[in-house]
Coordinates of C-alpha atoms in Angstrom, one line a residue:
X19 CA 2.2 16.4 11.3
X20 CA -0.6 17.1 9.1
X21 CA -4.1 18.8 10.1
X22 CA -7.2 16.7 8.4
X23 CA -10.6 17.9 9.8
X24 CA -9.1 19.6 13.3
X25 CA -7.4 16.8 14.0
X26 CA -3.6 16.6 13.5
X27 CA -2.0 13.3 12.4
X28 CA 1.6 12.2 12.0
X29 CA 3.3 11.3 9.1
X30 CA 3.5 7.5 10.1
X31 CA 0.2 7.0 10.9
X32 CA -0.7 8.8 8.0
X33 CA 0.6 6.0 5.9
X34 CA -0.4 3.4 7.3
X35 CA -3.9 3.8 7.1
X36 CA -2.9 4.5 4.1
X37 CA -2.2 1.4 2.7
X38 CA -5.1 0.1 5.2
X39 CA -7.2 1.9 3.1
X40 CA -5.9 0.6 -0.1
X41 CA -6.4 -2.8 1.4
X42 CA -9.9 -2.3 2.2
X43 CA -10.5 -0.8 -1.2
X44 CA -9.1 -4.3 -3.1
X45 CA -11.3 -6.2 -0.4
X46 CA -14.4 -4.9 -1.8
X47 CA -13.1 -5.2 -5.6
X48 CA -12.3 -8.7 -4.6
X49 CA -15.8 -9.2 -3.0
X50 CA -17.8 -8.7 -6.5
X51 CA -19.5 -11.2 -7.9
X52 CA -17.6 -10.9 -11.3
X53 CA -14.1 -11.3 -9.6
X54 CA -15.0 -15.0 -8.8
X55 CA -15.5 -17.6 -11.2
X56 CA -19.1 -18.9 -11.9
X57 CA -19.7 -21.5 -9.3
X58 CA -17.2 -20.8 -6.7
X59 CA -17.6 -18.6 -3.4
X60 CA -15.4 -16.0 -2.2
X61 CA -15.4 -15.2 1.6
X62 CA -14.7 -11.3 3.2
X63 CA -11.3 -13.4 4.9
X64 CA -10.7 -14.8 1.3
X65 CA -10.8 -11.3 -0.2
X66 CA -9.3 -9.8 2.5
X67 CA -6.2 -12.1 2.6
X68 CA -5.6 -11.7 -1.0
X69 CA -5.8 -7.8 -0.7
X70 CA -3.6 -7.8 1.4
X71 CA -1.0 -10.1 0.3
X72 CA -1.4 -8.4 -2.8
X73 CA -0.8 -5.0 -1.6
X74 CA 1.7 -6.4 0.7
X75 CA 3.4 -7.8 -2.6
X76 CA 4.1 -10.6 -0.7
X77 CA 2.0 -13.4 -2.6
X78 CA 0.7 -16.0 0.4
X79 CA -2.6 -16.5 -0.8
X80 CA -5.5 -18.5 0.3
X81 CA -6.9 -19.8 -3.1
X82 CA -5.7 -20.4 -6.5
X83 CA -5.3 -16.8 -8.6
X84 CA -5.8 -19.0 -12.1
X85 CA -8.4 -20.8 -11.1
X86 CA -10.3 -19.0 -8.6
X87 CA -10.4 -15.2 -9.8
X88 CA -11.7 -13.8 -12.9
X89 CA -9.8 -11.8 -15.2
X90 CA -11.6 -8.5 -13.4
X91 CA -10.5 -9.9 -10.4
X92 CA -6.6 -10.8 -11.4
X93 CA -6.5 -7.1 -12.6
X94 CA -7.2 -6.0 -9.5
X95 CA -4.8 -8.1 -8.1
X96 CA -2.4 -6.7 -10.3
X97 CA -2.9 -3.3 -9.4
X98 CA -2.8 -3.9 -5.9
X99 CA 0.7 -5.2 -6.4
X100 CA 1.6 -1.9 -8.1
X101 CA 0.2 0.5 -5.6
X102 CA 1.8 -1.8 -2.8
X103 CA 5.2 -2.2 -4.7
X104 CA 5.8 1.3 -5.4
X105 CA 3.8 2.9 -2.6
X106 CA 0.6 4.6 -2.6
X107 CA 2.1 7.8 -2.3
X108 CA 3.9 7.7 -5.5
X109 CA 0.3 7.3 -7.2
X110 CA -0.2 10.5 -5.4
X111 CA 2.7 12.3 -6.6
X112 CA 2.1 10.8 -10.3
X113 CA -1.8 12.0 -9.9
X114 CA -0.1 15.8 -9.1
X115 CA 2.4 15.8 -12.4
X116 CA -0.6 14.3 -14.7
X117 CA -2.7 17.5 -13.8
X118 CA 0.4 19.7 -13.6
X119 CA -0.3 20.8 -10.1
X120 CA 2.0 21.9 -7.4
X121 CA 3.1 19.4 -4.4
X122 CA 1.9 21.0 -0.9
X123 CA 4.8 20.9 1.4
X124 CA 2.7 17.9 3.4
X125 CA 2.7 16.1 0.5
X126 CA 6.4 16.6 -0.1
X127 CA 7.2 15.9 3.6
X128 CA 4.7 12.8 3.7
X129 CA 6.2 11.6 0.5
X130 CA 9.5 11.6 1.7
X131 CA 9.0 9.5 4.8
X132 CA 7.0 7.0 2.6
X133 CA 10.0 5.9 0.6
X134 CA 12.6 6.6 3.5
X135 CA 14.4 9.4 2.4
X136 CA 16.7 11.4 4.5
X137 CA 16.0 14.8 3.1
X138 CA 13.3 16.7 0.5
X139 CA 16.2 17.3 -1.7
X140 CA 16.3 13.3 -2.8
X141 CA 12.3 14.0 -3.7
X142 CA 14.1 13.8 -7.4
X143 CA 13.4 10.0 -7.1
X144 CA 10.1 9.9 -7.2
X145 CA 10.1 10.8 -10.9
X146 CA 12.7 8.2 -11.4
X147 CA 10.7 5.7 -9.5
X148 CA 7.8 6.4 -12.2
X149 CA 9.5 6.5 -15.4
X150 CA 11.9 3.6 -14.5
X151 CA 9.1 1.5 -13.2
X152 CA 7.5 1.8 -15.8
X153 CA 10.2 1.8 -18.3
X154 CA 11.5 -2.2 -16.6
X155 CA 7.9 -3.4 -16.4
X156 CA 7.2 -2.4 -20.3
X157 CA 10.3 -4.2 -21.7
X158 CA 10.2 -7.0 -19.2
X159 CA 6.6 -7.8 -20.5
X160 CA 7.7 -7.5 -24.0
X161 CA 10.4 -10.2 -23.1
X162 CA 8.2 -12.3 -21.8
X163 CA 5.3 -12.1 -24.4
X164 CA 8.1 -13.5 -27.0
X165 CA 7.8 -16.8 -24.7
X166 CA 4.1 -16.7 -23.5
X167 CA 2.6 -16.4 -27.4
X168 CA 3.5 -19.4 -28.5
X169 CA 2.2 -21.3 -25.5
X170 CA -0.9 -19.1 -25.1
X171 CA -1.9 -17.3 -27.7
X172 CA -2.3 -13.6 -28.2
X173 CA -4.5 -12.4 -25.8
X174 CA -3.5 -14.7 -22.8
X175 CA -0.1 -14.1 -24.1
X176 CA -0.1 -10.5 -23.5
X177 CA -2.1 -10.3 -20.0
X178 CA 0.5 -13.6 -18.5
X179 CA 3.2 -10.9 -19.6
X180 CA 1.8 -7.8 -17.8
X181 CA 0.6 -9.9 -14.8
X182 CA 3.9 -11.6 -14.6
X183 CA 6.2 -8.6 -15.4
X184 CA 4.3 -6.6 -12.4
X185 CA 4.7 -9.9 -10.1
X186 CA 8.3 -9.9 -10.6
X187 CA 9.5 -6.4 -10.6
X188 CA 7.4 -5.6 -7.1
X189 CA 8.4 -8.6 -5.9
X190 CA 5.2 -10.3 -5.2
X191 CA 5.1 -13.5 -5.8
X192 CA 2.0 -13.9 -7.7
X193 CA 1.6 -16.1 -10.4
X194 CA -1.0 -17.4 -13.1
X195 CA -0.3 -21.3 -13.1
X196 CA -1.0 -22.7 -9.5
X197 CA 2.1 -23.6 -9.3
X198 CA 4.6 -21.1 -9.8
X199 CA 7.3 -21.2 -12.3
X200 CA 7.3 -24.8 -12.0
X201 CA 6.7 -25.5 -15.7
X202 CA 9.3 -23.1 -16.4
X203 CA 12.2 -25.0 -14.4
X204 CA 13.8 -26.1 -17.9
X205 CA 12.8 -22.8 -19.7
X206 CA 16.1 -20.7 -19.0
X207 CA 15.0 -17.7 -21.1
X208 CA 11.7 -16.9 -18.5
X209 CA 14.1 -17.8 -15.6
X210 CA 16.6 -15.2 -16.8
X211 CA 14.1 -12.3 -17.5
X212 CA 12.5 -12.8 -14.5
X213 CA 15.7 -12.9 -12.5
X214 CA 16.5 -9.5 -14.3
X215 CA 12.8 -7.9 -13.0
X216 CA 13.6 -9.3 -9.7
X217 CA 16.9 -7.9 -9.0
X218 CA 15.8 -4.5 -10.9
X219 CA 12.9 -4.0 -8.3
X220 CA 14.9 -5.1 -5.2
X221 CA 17.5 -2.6 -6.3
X222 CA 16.0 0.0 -4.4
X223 CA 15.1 3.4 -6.6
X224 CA 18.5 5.2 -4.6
X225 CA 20.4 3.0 -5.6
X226 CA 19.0 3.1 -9.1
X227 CA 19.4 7.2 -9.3
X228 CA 23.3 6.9 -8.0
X229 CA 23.8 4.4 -10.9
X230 CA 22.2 6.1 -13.6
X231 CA 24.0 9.3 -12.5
X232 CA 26.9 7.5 -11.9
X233 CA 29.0 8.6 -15.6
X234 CA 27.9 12.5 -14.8
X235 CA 28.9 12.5 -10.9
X236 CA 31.2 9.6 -10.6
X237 CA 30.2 9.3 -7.1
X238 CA 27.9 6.4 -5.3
X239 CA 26.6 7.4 -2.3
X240 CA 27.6 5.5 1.4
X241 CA 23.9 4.0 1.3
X242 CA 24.4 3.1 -2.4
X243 CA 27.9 1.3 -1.8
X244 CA 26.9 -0.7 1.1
X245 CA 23.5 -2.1 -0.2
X246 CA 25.3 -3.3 -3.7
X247 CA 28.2 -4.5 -1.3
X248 CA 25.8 -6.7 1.4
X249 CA 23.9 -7.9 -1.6
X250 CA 26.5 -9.0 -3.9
X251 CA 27.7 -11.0 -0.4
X252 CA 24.4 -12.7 0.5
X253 CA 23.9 -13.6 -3.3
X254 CA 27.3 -15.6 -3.8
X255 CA 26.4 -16.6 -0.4
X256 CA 22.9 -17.7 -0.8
X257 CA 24.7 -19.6 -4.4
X258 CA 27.2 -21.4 -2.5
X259 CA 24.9 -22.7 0.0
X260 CA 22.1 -23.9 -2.2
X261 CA 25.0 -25.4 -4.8
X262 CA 26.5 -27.1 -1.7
X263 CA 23.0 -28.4 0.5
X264 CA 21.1 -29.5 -2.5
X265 CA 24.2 -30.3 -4.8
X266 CA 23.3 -28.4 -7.2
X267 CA 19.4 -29.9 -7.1
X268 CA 20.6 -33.1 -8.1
X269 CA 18.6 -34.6 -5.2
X270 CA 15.8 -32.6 -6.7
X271 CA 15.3 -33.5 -10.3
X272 CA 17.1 -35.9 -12.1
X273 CA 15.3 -35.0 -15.5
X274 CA 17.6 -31.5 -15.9
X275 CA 20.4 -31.5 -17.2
X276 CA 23.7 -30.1 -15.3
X277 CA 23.7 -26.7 -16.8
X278 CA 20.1 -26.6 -16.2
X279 CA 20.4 -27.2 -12.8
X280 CA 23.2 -24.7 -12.4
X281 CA 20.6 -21.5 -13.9
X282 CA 17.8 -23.0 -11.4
X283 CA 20.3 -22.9 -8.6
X284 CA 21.2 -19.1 -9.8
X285 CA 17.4 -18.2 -9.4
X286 CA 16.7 -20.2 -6.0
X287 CA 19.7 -17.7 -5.1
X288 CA 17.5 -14.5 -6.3
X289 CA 14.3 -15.3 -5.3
X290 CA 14.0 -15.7 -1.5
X291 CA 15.0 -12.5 -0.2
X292 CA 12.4 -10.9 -2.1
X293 CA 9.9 -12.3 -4.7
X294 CA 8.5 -16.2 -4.2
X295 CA 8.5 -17.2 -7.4
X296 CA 10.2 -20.9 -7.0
X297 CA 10.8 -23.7 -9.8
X298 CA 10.9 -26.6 -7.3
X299 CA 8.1 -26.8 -4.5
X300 CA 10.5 -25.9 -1.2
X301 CA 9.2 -29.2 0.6
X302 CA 11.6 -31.4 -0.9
X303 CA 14.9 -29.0 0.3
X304 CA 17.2 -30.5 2.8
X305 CA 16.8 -29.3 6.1
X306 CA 19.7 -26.9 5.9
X307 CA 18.3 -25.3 2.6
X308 CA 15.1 -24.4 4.7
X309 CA 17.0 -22.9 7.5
X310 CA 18.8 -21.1 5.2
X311 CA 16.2 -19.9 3.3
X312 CA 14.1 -18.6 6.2
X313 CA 17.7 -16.7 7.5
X314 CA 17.2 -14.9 3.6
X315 CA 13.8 -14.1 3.6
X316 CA 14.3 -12.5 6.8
X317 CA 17.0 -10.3 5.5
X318 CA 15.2 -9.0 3.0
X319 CA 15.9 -7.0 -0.2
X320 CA 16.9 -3.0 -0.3
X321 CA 15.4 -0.2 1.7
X322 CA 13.4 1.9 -0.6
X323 CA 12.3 -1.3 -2.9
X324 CA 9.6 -3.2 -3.8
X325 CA 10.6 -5.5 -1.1
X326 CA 10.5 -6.6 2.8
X327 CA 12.4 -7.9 5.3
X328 CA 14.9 -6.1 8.0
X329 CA 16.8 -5.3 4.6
X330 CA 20.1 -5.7 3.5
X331 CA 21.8 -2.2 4.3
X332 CA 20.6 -2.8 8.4
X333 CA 22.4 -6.4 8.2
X334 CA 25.4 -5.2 6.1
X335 CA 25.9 -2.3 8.5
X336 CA 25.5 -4.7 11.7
X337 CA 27.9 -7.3 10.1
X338 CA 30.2 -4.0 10.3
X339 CA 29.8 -2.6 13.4
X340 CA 30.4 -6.2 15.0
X341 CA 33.6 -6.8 13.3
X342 CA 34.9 -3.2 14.4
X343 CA 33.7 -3.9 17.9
X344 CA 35.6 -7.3 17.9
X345 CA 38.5 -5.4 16.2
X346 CA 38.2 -2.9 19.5
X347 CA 37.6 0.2 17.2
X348 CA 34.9 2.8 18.4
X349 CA 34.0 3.5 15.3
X350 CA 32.1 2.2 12.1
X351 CA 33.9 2.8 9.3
X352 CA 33.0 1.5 5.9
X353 CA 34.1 2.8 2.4
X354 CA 36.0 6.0 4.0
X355 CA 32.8 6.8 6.0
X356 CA 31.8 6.8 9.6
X357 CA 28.2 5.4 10.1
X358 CA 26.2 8.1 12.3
X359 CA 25.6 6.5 15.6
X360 CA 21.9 7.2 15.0
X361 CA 22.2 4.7 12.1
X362 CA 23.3 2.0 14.5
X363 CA 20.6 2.4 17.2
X364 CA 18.1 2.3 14.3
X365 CA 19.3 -1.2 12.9
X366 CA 19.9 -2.3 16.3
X367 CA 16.3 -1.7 16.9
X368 CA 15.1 -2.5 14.1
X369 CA 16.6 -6.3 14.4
X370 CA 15.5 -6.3 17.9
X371 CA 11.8 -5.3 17.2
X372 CA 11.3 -7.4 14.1
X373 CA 13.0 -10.5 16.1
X374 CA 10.1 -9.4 19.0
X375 CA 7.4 -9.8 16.3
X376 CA 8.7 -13.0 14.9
X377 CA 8.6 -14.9 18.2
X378 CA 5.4 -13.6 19.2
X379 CA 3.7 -14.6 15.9
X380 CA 5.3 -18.6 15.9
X381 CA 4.7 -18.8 19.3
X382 CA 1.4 -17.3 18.8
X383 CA 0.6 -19.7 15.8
X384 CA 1.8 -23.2 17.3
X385 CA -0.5 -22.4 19.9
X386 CA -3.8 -22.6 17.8
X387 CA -2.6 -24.3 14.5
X388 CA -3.2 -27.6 13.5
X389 CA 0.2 -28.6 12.7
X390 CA 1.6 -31.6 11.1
X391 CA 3.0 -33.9 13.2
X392 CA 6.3 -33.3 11.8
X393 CA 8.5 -30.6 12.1
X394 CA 5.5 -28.4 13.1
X395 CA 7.9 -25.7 14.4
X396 CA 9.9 -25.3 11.0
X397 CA 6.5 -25.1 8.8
X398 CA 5.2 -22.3 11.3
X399 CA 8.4 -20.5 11.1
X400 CA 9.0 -20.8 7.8
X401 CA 5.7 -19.7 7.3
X402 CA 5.9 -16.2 9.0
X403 CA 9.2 -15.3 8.0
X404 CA 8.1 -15.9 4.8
X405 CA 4.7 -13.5 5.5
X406 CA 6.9 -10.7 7.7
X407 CA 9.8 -10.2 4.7
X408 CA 7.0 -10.1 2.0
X409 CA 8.2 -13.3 0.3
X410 CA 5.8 -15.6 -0.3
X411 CA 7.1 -18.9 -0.6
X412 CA 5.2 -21.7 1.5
X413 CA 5.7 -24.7 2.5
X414 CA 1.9 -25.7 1.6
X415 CA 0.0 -24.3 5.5
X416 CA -1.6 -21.1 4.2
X417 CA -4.9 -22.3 3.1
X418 CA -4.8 -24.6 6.3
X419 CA -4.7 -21.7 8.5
X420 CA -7.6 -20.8 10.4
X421 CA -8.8 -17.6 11.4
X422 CA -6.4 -16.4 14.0
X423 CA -3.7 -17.7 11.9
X424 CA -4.8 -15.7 8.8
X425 CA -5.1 -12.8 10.9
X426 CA -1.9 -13.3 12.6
X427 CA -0.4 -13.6 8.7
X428 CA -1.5 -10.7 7.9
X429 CA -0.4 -8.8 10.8
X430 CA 3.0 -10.0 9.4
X431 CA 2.6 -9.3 6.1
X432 CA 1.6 -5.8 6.6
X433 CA 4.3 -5.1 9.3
X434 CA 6.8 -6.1 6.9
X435 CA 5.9 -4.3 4.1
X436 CA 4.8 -0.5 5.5
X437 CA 7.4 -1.2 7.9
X438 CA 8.6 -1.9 11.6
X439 CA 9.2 1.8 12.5
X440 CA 6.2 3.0 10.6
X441 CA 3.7 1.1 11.8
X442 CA 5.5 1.3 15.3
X443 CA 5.7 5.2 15.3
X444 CA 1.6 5.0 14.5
X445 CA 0.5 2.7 17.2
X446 CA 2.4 4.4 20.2
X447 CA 2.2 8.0 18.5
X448 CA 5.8 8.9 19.0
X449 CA 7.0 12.4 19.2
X450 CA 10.1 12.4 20.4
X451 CA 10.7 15.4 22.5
X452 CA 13.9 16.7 24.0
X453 CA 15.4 16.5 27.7
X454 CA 17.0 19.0 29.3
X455 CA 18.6 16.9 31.3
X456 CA 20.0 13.7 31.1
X457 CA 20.9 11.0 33.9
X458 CA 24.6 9.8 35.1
X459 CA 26.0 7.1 32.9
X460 CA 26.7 3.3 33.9
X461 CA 28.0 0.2 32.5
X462 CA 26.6 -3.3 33.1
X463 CA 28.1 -6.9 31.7
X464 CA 27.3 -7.9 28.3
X465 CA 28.2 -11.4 27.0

């Protein structure tokens, strides 16, 4: 808890009005006259919307960013996809070490339920967050420049780097050409850095710090092993399954060749779970590449990254615990480690809750959306999965919606980027307090 003006706040609620405030803050950015181009209106929902997809690095947007935003008003864009991809309250902590002053314990304490961590000790990874993040972003922008100046010039060269760099490594989804990285789909060098920004920011910073320390210690921790583990899975996974339902985007483009093909395949594989950058407009996938897709963006990237979803380690671990269950073993063993029953009731809850949300918010949208005709259900679902696990692919309904439905959306998007227990803890002001008693036990049927 923290005391502001008499008034004592938790730590949840603390952040997210946090990032409300941020949101509100690009709003009004967005809302100045010089962050829209000369003859074309931007609306408070417009602004808003964009603010918070941006800050929600999740990259559902209402209007073109190209062709509706100045460059004032892109920069702001792209700094709301910082501040949102690597948390506000890393801005704070970098603020402290630029004037060289001392955390307060509050800030420490605050800090460390921001980016999840179990204990004030792994506070270490904030200064690994800053250098690293901007240590990826740097060089990735540099690789990209080497392909933008020739097709842009110098100045445009250098800003499509940055822009792009920031979209990619937080995950966003944000792009400068209307249509993605459509133009790129036969350009394997820009598919292949930005696959390598994608997967760096989706890493998760933990799971950076165990690697980097890895030749000193020669230890990765439990959380380390099993989010490399669940997402090495889901990506050979998510290959197979896109090789095998759109075989290997023949059915897509017939202009590629093979090889071609294969690398655009690889990055349909990346990209779901966590950053909406596409080469092929996801309207033309099969039916069962669009089921498959919404299962990934629902899954998520790693806890602790620049990106949403229920995350990989709360799937991976649930995958686990279900096999040992079948198996009839009580407990949840994985790489010579029990999991903490606490662990399990969180993920548990977690999918329950975010499941909850999802439901409400399709059920909630086919209600007063105008829908096509055809497969109305599958565009609406697609469409907030896509908003709760910060993705930000669409199958063409955003700038359809109306105002519930933008509301709705950004409910979604913000849930799934602060996060379900966050935001959860802040609404119903949980304290959890401690029985001294506790009532007799009892079984009832399951399955």
């Amino acid at each position: 808890m923290i005391e502001i003006n008499g008034r004592r706040y938790s730590f949840p609620k603390i952040l997210t009005f946090g990032f409300l405030l941020v949101i509100m803050l690009g709003t009004a950015m967005l809302l100045l006259p010089f962050a829209t181009r000369p003859g074309l209106h931007t609306s408070f929902m417009t602004a808003f919307f964009t603010s918070t997809s941006a800050t929600c690095v999740t990259g559902l947007t209402l209007v073109s960013t190209a062709g509706h935003w100045t460059p004032f008003g892109q920069v702001v864009i792209a700094v709301l996809m910082e501040v949102g991809g690597l948390g506000f309250m890393t801005f704070a902590v970098m603020m402290s070490l630029m004037i060289r002053r001392r955390m307060r314990m509050s800030t420490r304490l605050l800090t460390q339920e921001a980016l999840n961590l179990d204990h004030l000790s792994q506070l270490s990874v904030v200064y690994l967050i800053i250098r690293l993040s901007i240590l990826i972003q740097l060089v990735g922008a540099v690789f990209l420049f080497f392909d933008f100046y020739p097709r842009y010039g110098l100045l445009r060269g250098i800003w499509y780097s940055i822009f792009h760099a920031i979209s990619a490594f937080c995950n966003a989804g944000f792009d400068l050409f209307g249509n993605s990285m459509e133009n790129y789909v036969n350009d394997p060098y820009m598919l292949c850095v930005l696959m390598v920004l994608i997967v760096a920011g989706s890493f998760g910073f933990l799971v950076w710090k165990d690697i980097l320390g890895y030749h000193r210690y020669h230890h990765l921790s439990l959380h380390t092993q099993l989010a490399l583990r669940t997402g090495s899975v889901l990506f050979i996974l998510s290959f197979l399954v896109y090789l095998i339902t759109e075989h290997n985007l023949a059915q897509l483009s017939s202009t590629l060749s093979s090889p071609q093909r294969l690398l655009n395949t690889i990055f349909m594989a990346v990209t779901p779970r966590t950053a909406g950058l596409i080469t092929f407009p996801y309207t033309k996938l099969s039916a069962a590449g669009l089921s498959f897709t919404i299962i990934l963006m629902f899954i998520g990237g790693t806890p602790g990254s620049t990106a949403g979803g229920v995350k990989t380690t709360t799937v991976g671990l649930l995958a686990i615990q279900s096999i040992a269950t079948l198996r009839g073993q009580k407990d949840t063993e994985f790489a010579h480690r029990r999991f903490t029953q606490e662990n399990i009731y969180r993920a548990l809850t977690l999918l329950f809750v975010a499941l909850v949300i999802l439901l409400v918010a399709i059920l909630l949208l086919v209600e007063t959306q105008a829908l096509p005709k055809h497969d109305s259900l599958a565009y609406v679902t697609f469409e907030a999965v896509a908003a709760f696990g910060t993705t930000g692919i669409s199958l063409g309904i955003t700038a359809q919606l109306n105002f519930i439905g933008q509301v709705i959306i950004m409910i979604l998007m913000f849930i799934g980027r602060v996060g379900i227990y966050t935001v959860m803890f802040s609404i119903f002001n949980a304290q959890p307090k401690r029985k001294s008693y506790h009532y007799p036990e009892e079984s009832v049927l399951i399955g």
